[in-house]
Short mmCIF file of C-alpha atoms and ligand atoms in Angstrom, two decimals:
data_model
loop_
_atom_site.label_atom_id
_atom_site.label_comp_id
_atom_site.label_asym_id
_atom_site.label_seq_id
_atom_site.Cartn_x
_atom_site.Cartn_y
_atom_site.Cartn_z
CA MET A 32 186.80 -140.83 51.95
CA SER A 33 186.26 -144.52 51.26
CA ARG A 34 186.03 -145.61 47.65
CA PRO A 35 183.18 -147.71 46.31
CA VAL A 36 183.70 -151.46 46.62
CA PRO A 37 184.42 -152.95 43.16
CA SER A 38 181.79 -155.05 41.39
CA LEU A 39 181.55 -158.76 42.16
CA ARG A 40 183.08 -159.53 38.78
CA GLN A 41 186.02 -157.17 39.38
CA MET A 42 186.64 -158.74 42.78
CA LEU A 43 186.60 -162.26 41.30
CA GLU A 44 189.05 -161.19 38.60
CA GLY A 45 191.34 -159.54 41.14
CA LEU A 46 191.42 -162.55 43.43
CA ILE A 47 192.17 -165.08 40.69
CA ALA A 48 194.89 -162.82 39.22
CA THR A 49 196.70 -162.57 42.56
CA PRO A 50 198.60 -165.83 43.19
CA SER A 51 198.83 -167.16 46.74
CA VAL A 52 200.16 -170.70 46.45
CA SER A 53 201.09 -172.46 49.66
CA SER A 54 203.30 -175.51 49.54
CA SER A 55 205.55 -177.51 51.83
CA GLN A 56 208.12 -177.25 49.00
CA PRO A 57 209.84 -173.90 49.65
CA ASP A 58 210.46 -173.18 45.94
CA ARG A 59 206.71 -173.30 45.19
CA ASP A 60 205.54 -171.52 48.35
CA GLN A 61 204.36 -167.89 48.01
CA SER A 62 203.41 -165.07 50.35
CA ASN A 63 199.65 -164.51 50.78
CA ARG A 64 200.19 -160.82 51.62
CA PRO A 65 199.26 -159.40 48.18
CA LEU A 66 195.94 -161.24 48.27
CA LEU A 67 195.22 -160.08 51.83
CA GLU A 68 196.07 -156.47 50.87
CA LEU A 69 193.48 -156.68 48.11
CA LEU A 70 190.84 -158.03 50.50
CA ALA A 71 191.80 -155.48 53.15
CA THR A 72 191.22 -152.58 50.75
CA TRP A 73 187.78 -153.81 49.68
CA LEU A 74 186.73 -154.68 53.22
CA ALA A 75 187.87 -151.33 54.61
CA ASP A 76 185.92 -149.59 51.83
CA ALA A 77 182.89 -151.70 52.81
CA GLY A 78 183.16 -150.37 56.38
CA PHE A 79 184.87 -153.31 58.06
CA ALA A 80 187.59 -152.88 60.71
CA VAL A 81 190.48 -154.89 59.23
CA GLU A 82 193.41 -156.54 60.97
CA ILE A 83 196.20 -158.47 59.27
CA LEU A 84 198.00 -160.73 61.74
CA ALA A 85 201.33 -162.24 60.68
CA LEU A 86 201.91 -165.87 61.60
CA PRO A 87 204.56 -166.26 64.30
CA GLY A 88 207.98 -166.23 62.64
CA ARG A 89 206.48 -165.88 59.13
CA PRO A 90 206.18 -162.20 58.15
CA ASP A 91 205.24 -163.28 54.59
CA LYS A 92 202.15 -165.21 55.79
CA ALA A 93 199.18 -163.78 57.64
CA ASN A 94 195.56 -164.20 58.64
CA LEU A 95 193.06 -161.42 57.97
CA ILE A 96 190.21 -160.65 60.38
CA ALA A 97 187.67 -158.04 59.24
CA THR A 98 184.75 -157.12 61.47
CA LEU A 99 181.60 -155.12 60.80
CA GLY A 100 179.56 -153.99 63.80
CA GLY A 101 180.53 -153.92 67.45
CA GLY A 102 181.49 -156.87 69.58
CA VAL A 103 178.65 -158.29 71.66
CA ARG A 104 179.09 -160.86 74.38
CA GLY A 105 176.23 -163.22 75.09
CA PRO A 106 175.95 -165.69 77.97
CA ASN A 107 178.06 -168.16 75.95
CA GLY A 108 180.81 -165.75 74.87
CA PRO A 109 181.08 -163.48 71.87
CA GLU A 110 178.15 -163.46 69.50
CA GLY A 111 178.06 -163.01 65.75
CA LEU A 112 178.81 -164.80 62.51
CA VAL A 113 182.18 -165.56 60.92
CA LEU A 114 182.42 -166.17 57.15
CA ALA A 115 185.74 -167.93 56.73
CA GLY A 116 187.98 -169.28 54.03
CA HIS A 117 191.58 -169.98 53.19
CA ALA A 118 193.39 -167.39 51.13
CA ASP A 119 195.87 -169.86 49.63
CA THR A 120 195.65 -172.31 46.75
CA VAL A 121 197.53 -175.46 45.91
CA PRO A 122 200.45 -175.23 43.45
CA PHE A 123 199.55 -175.73 39.79
CA ASP A 124 201.12 -177.05 36.59
CA GLY A 125 200.29 -174.37 34.04
CA HIS A 126 200.98 -176.65 31.05
CA LEU A 127 198.17 -178.99 32.13
CA TRP A 128 195.66 -176.11 31.99
CA ARG A 129 193.68 -175.24 28.89
CA HIS A 130 192.90 -171.84 30.46
CA ASP A 131 195.24 -169.39 32.15
CA PRO A 132 195.09 -170.46 35.82
CA LEU A 133 195.76 -166.87 36.94
CA ARG A 134 193.07 -165.21 34.82
CA LEU A 135 189.33 -165.50 35.38
CA THR A 136 187.89 -166.89 32.14
CA GLU A 137 184.19 -167.47 31.54
CA GLU A 138 183.21 -170.20 29.10
CA GLY A 139 180.06 -172.29 28.83
CA GLY A 140 178.61 -171.08 32.13
CA ARG A 141 181.80 -171.84 34.00
CA LEU A 142 184.31 -169.50 35.60
CA TYR A 143 187.77 -171.00 35.16
CA GLY A 144 190.83 -170.17 37.24
CA LEU A 145 192.95 -171.39 40.14
CA GLY A 146 190.96 -170.86 43.35
CA THR A 147 187.57 -170.39 41.67
CA SER A 148 186.18 -173.45 43.45
CA ASP A 149 188.76 -173.91 46.21
CA MET A 150 188.21 -171.18 47.31
CA LYS A 151 189.32 -167.60 46.75
CA SER A 152 186.05 -166.76 44.93
CA PHE A 153 184.24 -167.19 48.22
CA PHE A 154 185.68 -163.94 49.57
CA ALA A 155 184.18 -161.96 46.70
CA LEU A 156 180.80 -163.59 47.35
CA ALA A 157 181.02 -162.87 51.10
CA ILE A 158 181.89 -159.21 50.47
CA GLU A 159 179.07 -158.99 47.92
CA ALA A 160 176.63 -160.45 50.48
CA ALA A 161 177.68 -157.77 52.98
CA ARG A 162 177.47 -154.94 50.45
CA GLY A 163 175.48 -152.00 51.76
CA LEU A 164 175.24 -153.24 55.36
CA ALA A 165 175.56 -150.37 57.81
CA PRO A 166 177.57 -151.26 60.93
CA GLU A 167 174.96 -149.68 63.19
CA ALA A 168 172.25 -151.95 61.73
CA LEU A 169 174.04 -155.04 63.05
CA ARG A 170 172.92 -156.38 66.41
CA ARG A 171 175.82 -158.85 66.39
CA PRO A 172 179.09 -158.54 64.48
CA LEU A 173 179.83 -159.99 61.06
CA THR A 174 183.42 -161.16 60.61
CA ILE A 175 185.14 -162.15 57.38
CA LEU A 176 188.20 -164.29 58.05
CA ALA A 177 190.91 -165.29 55.57
CA THR A 178 193.48 -167.81 56.75
CA ALA A 179 196.98 -168.68 55.56
CA ASP A 180 198.39 -172.01 54.44
CA GLU A 181 195.32 -174.23 54.71
CA GLU A 182 196.53 -176.29 51.76
CA SER A 183 199.97 -176.99 53.21
CA ALA A 184 199.79 -177.39 56.98
CA MET A 185 196.87 -175.25 58.23
CA HIS A 186 199.36 -172.94 59.94
CA GLY A 187 196.89 -170.04 59.79
CA ALA A 188 194.08 -171.82 61.62
CA ARG A 189 196.58 -173.27 64.10
CA ALA A 190 197.91 -169.76 64.82
CA LEU A 191 194.36 -168.49 65.43
CA LEU A 192 193.75 -171.32 67.88
CA GLU A 193 197.10 -170.64 69.56
CA ALA A 194 196.20 -166.95 69.96
CA GLY A 195 192.91 -168.11 71.46
CA ARG A 196 190.99 -164.96 70.59
CA PRO A 197 187.23 -165.58 70.44
CA LEU A 198 185.91 -164.61 67.00
CA GLY A 199 182.16 -165.17 67.27
CA ARG A 200 179.54 -167.77 67.97
CA TYR A 201 178.95 -169.31 64.54
CA ALA A 202 181.10 -169.86 61.48
CA LEU A 203 180.67 -170.89 57.88
CA ILE A 204 183.70 -172.08 55.92
CA GLY A 205 183.11 -171.65 52.19
CA GLU A 206 185.04 -174.74 51.06
CA PRO A 207 183.65 -176.47 47.97
CA THR A 208 180.67 -178.61 49.02
CA GLY A 209 178.35 -178.04 46.05
CA LEU A 210 176.06 -175.78 48.14
CA ARG A 211 175.37 -178.55 50.65
CA PRO A 212 175.99 -178.02 54.36
CA VAL A 213 178.60 -180.22 56.03
CA ARG A 214 178.80 -180.55 59.81
CA LEU A 215 181.16 -183.50 60.15
CA ASN A 216 184.55 -184.20 58.70
CA LYS A 217 187.10 -186.90 59.25
CA GLY A 218 190.53 -186.07 60.61
CA VAL A 219 193.60 -186.77 58.51
CA MET A 220 197.05 -188.01 59.47
CA GLY A 221 200.08 -188.95 57.37
CA GLU A 222 202.69 -191.03 59.21
CA ALA A 223 206.04 -192.49 58.16
CA ILE A 224 207.38 -195.68 59.76
CA ARG A 225 211.08 -196.40 59.40
CA LEU A 226 212.79 -199.63 60.37
CA VAL A 227 216.56 -200.02 60.45
CA GLY A 228 218.27 -203.42 60.59
CA ARG A 229 221.60 -204.53 59.15
CA SER A 230 222.44 -205.37 55.56
CA GLY A 231 224.49 -208.41 54.59
CA HIS A 232 225.01 -210.95 51.81
CA ALA A 233 221.81 -212.65 50.72
CA SER A 234 223.43 -216.11 50.88
CA ASP A 235 223.62 -216.15 54.69
CA PRO A 236 220.67 -214.84 56.76
CA SER A 237 222.85 -214.68 59.89
CA LEU A 238 224.92 -211.88 58.31
CA GLY A 239 222.09 -209.31 58.53
CA LEU A 240 218.82 -208.21 60.06
CA SER A 241 216.12 -207.63 57.47
CA ALA A 242 214.19 -204.38 57.83
CA LEU A 243 211.99 -205.44 54.90
CA GLU A 244 210.89 -208.62 56.63
CA GLY A 245 210.32 -206.56 59.77
CA MET A 246 208.09 -204.19 57.78
CA HIS A 247 206.14 -207.17 56.48
CA ALA A 248 205.37 -208.07 60.10
CA VAL A 249 204.50 -204.42 60.88
CA LEU A 250 202.13 -204.31 57.93
CA THR A 251 200.43 -207.52 59.06
CA GLU A 252 199.94 -205.96 62.52
CA LEU A 253 198.58 -202.73 61.02
CA LEU A 254 196.06 -204.47 58.79
CA ALA A 255 194.76 -206.37 61.83
CA TRP A 256 194.58 -203.08 63.77
CA ARG A 257 192.66 -201.54 60.89
CA GLU A 258 190.04 -204.31 61.21
CA GLU A 259 189.84 -203.71 64.96
CA LEU A 260 189.37 -199.97 64.53
CA ALA A 261 186.69 -200.49 61.89
CA ALA A 262 184.85 -202.90 64.20
CA GLN A 263 185.06 -200.57 67.21
CA HIS A 264 184.30 -197.18 65.63
CA ARG A 265 181.26 -196.43 63.49
CA HIS A 266 179.59 -193.20 62.49
CA SER A 267 176.71 -193.78 60.11
CA ALA A 268 176.70 -190.16 58.84
CA PHE A 269 179.86 -190.88 56.81
CA ALA A 270 179.80 -192.61 53.44
CA ILE A 271 182.83 -194.58 54.70
CA PRO A 272 181.46 -195.05 58.24
CA TYR A 273 184.69 -196.28 59.87
CA PRO A 274 188.27 -195.01 60.29
CA THR A 275 190.62 -195.96 57.45
CA ILE A 276 194.34 -196.71 57.19
CA ASN A 277 195.93 -196.78 53.75
CA PRO A 278 199.52 -197.95 53.33
CA GLY A 279 200.34 -195.86 50.27
CA TYR A 280 204.12 -195.97 49.90
CA ILE A 281 206.81 -198.47 50.76
CA HIS A 282 210.50 -198.51 50.01
CA GLY A 283 213.24 -200.78 51.24
CA GLY A 284 216.50 -202.32 50.16
CA ASP A 285 218.54 -201.94 47.00
CA ASN A 286 219.25 -205.35 45.57
CA ALA A 287 217.88 -208.89 45.60
CA ASN A 288 221.27 -210.24 46.69
CA ARG A 289 221.51 -208.07 49.81
CA ILE A 290 219.64 -208.34 53.09
CA CYS A 291 217.54 -205.20 53.36
CA GLY A 292 218.99 -202.81 55.95
CA GLU A 293 216.33 -200.07 55.88
CA CYS A 294 212.66 -199.92 55.03
CA GLU A 295 210.12 -197.11 55.11
CA LEU A 296 206.31 -197.24 54.96
CA HIS A 297 203.96 -194.24 54.66
CA LEU A 298 200.36 -194.36 55.90
CA ASP A 299 197.27 -192.20 55.44
CA LEU A 300 194.88 -192.42 58.39
CA ARG A 301 191.34 -190.93 58.40
CA LEU A 302 189.81 -190.45 61.84
CA LEU A 303 186.15 -190.40 62.84
CA PRO A 304 184.97 -187.77 65.35
CA GLY A 305 185.75 -189.20 68.78
CA LEU A 306 189.22 -190.41 67.79
CA THR A 307 192.23 -188.18 68.36
CA PRO A 308 195.48 -188.02 66.39
CA GLU A 309 197.39 -188.44 69.67
CA ALA A 310 195.61 -191.68 70.55
CA LEU A 311 196.08 -193.09 67.07
CA ARG A 312 199.78 -192.23 66.99
CA ALA A 313 200.26 -193.89 70.38
CA GLY A 314 198.52 -197.02 69.07
CA LEU A 315 200.69 -197.00 65.97
CA GLU A 316 203.92 -196.58 67.91
CA ARG A 317 203.00 -199.38 70.32
CA ARG A 318 202.52 -201.83 67.45
CA VAL A 319 205.66 -200.82 65.57
CA ALA A 320 207.74 -200.94 68.78
CA ALA A 321 206.53 -204.47 69.61
CA VAL A 322 207.45 -205.84 66.18
CA ALA A 323 210.81 -204.03 66.12
CA ALA A 324 211.75 -205.22 69.63
CA ALA A 325 211.00 -208.85 68.79
CA ARG A 326 213.37 -208.64 65.80
CA GLY A 327 216.10 -206.41 67.18
CA LEU A 328 215.31 -203.61 64.71
CA GLN A 329 215.51 -199.88 65.35
CA TRP A 330 212.29 -198.00 64.63
CA GLU A 331 210.96 -194.50 64.21
CA VAL A 332 207.46 -193.06 63.56
CA THR A 333 207.31 -189.48 62.26
CA ALA A 334 204.48 -187.26 61.00
CA LEU A 335 204.52 -186.50 57.26
CA PHE A 336 202.54 -183.32 58.05
CA PRO A 337 200.81 -181.90 61.16
CA SER A 338 197.66 -183.89 61.87
CA ILE A 339 194.18 -182.49 61.25
CA PRO A 340 191.72 -183.56 63.95
CA PRO A 341 188.19 -184.69 63.04
CA ALA A 342 185.31 -182.22 63.52
CA GLU A 343 181.69 -182.49 64.53
CA THR A 344 179.17 -179.69 65.02
CA PRO A 345 175.97 -180.91 66.73
CA ALA A 346 172.97 -181.52 64.46
CA ASP A 347 170.85 -179.18 66.61
CA SER A 348 173.25 -176.22 66.40
CA ALA A 349 171.46 -173.08 65.17
CA ILE A 350 173.94 -172.68 62.28
CA VAL A 351 173.32 -176.25 61.11
CA GLU A 352 169.55 -175.81 61.29
CA ALA A 353 169.72 -172.44 59.51
CA ALA A 354 171.94 -173.82 56.73
CA GLU A 355 169.67 -176.82 56.27
CA ALA A 356 166.59 -174.59 56.06
CA LEU A 357 168.23 -172.19 53.57
CA THR A 358 169.66 -174.91 51.28
CA GLY A 359 166.92 -177.52 51.65
CA HIS A 360 169.58 -180.18 52.26
CA PRO A 361 170.33 -182.10 55.47
CA ALA A 362 173.86 -181.51 56.78
CA GLU A 363 176.34 -184.13 55.59
CA ALA A 364 179.70 -185.62 56.47
CA VAL A 365 182.87 -185.58 54.35
CA ASN A 366 185.97 -187.75 54.38
CA PHE A 367 188.50 -184.91 53.98
CA GLY A 368 189.94 -182.56 56.58
CA THR A 369 188.99 -178.87 56.94
CA GLU A 370 189.80 -176.05 59.35
CA ALA A 371 186.54 -176.76 61.20
CA PRO A 372 188.14 -178.59 64.16
CA PHE A 373 190.34 -175.55 64.89
CA PHE A 374 187.33 -173.22 64.72
CA ASN A 375 185.28 -175.57 66.91
CA ALA A 376 188.13 -175.49 69.43
CA LEU A 377 187.83 -171.68 69.41
CA GLY A 378 184.19 -172.01 70.46
CA LEU A 379 182.70 -171.44 67.00
CA GLU A 380 179.87 -173.73 65.94
CA THR A 381 180.98 -174.34 62.38
CA ILE A 382 179.52 -175.58 59.13
CA VAL A 383 181.35 -176.07 55.86
CA LEU A 384 179.31 -174.87 52.90
CA GLY A 385 180.48 -173.37 49.65
CA PRO A 386 179.57 -173.00 45.97
CA GLY A 387 182.41 -175.02 44.41
CA ASP A 388 182.71 -178.76 43.91
CA ILE A 389 185.37 -180.83 45.62
CA ALA A 390 185.87 -182.72 42.34
CA GLN A 391 187.13 -179.43 40.87
CA ALA A 392 189.54 -178.71 43.69
CA HIS A 393 193.25 -179.26 43.06
CA GLN A 394 192.61 -180.06 39.37
CA PRO A 395 193.81 -178.39 36.17
CA ASP A 396 191.05 -176.22 34.66
CA GLU A 397 189.42 -175.76 38.06
CA TYR A 398 186.13 -173.94 37.60
CA LEU A 399 183.08 -172.64 39.44
CA GLU A 400 179.62 -173.03 37.94
CA ALA A 401 178.42 -169.47 37.38
CA ALA A 402 174.89 -170.59 38.33
CA ARG A 403 176.09 -171.33 41.88
CA ILE A 404 177.04 -167.72 42.61
CA ALA A 405 173.62 -166.09 43.08
CA PRO A 406 172.26 -168.87 45.37
CA MET A 407 175.42 -168.71 47.49
CA ILE A 408 175.12 -164.95 47.95
CA GLU A 409 171.42 -165.36 48.82
CA LEU A 410 172.35 -168.02 51.36
CA LEU A 411 175.01 -165.80 52.95
CA ARG A 412 172.52 -162.95 53.15
CA GLY A 413 170.07 -165.30 54.87
CA LEU A 414 172.69 -166.28 57.44
CA ILE A 415 173.72 -162.65 58.00
CA ARG A 416 170.05 -161.74 58.57
CA ARG A 417 169.56 -164.60 61.00
CA PHE A 418 172.77 -164.23 63.02
CA CYS A 419 173.68 -160.53 62.75
CA LEU A 420 170.51 -158.54 62.04
CA ASP A 421 167.49 -160.28 63.58
CA ALA A 422 166.61 -160.04 67.25
CA ALA A 423 168.12 -163.12 68.91
ZN1 ZN B 55 190.06 -175.66 50.25
#
């Protein structure tokens, strides 16, 4: 009684026309349920067993897990391949777009629309790659996974890790990498430092306690720490082979004739594999506390968003070697965070590899090169053959 799965083009159109923005600003945040319902219908029609799992306390947000073929456990846990992506997009400013962000438009060999590159299109390609596969032909299961809220706080991947359910042995995340495999990514943290002193008239320093001058001392400490970290931690696979700290926002005081009572500094930190967000936060707090104590200031360090750990899948992992052989490119490293560390923590050996370009992501007039579609589907079919169909 199942219906035929729509054409690739129809699936692409359907995905782009179904908005699923995630945002930390509640007025821009949307449910991803309509998009998951669409995927669930197609996947069920393609023979997959589909589950939609609501995030704890968020009935409007869910992860989708669709599995074709039975579960097999090998000596190292469950076998099989997971093709994964995030079902959400970033918010958009429609007036900056030349094309309708919510309508797939083809022009000059490019498919325009929000989520074409990053990364709703990927689901259509994954379903297309699985088209016609009979469950009984699979020696190991094929799973298609769509997560919630990757763009805001990675709540979907965090919920999967929390649930701790093994999903397979290998995973590919179809994030935009220009068809090149990625096996390493840096972790990302955003931290806010707040110092509180006492304001007073500028004419007499004894009347106040300057938070701004305290922050100057904090910043000096942090820039020295940045040098230390860069000297101690190196990973030559990365284009920027050391951890980075960028002070990107500072605000303090209200007037030149008042001693500054409060000052706030925001930092972006990018972590190499081997560093943990916990260790870096402890190092940050220690330095801020020392400066604040010496000056009698109150201090606070808070996360701007939940940290994303760094990720590393070994170069000799079968999924890395297979992706390198199929693309003809050695696996690379990127300086942005992905869901890979959460998947790695679930026991999945994970590569990031997708048809879009990161330069297109989060930009008005986001597009996917039409010429990337066929090679990506071929690549997915190659991975399905290797990890689900062939004798191990
Ligand atoms: Zn993405």
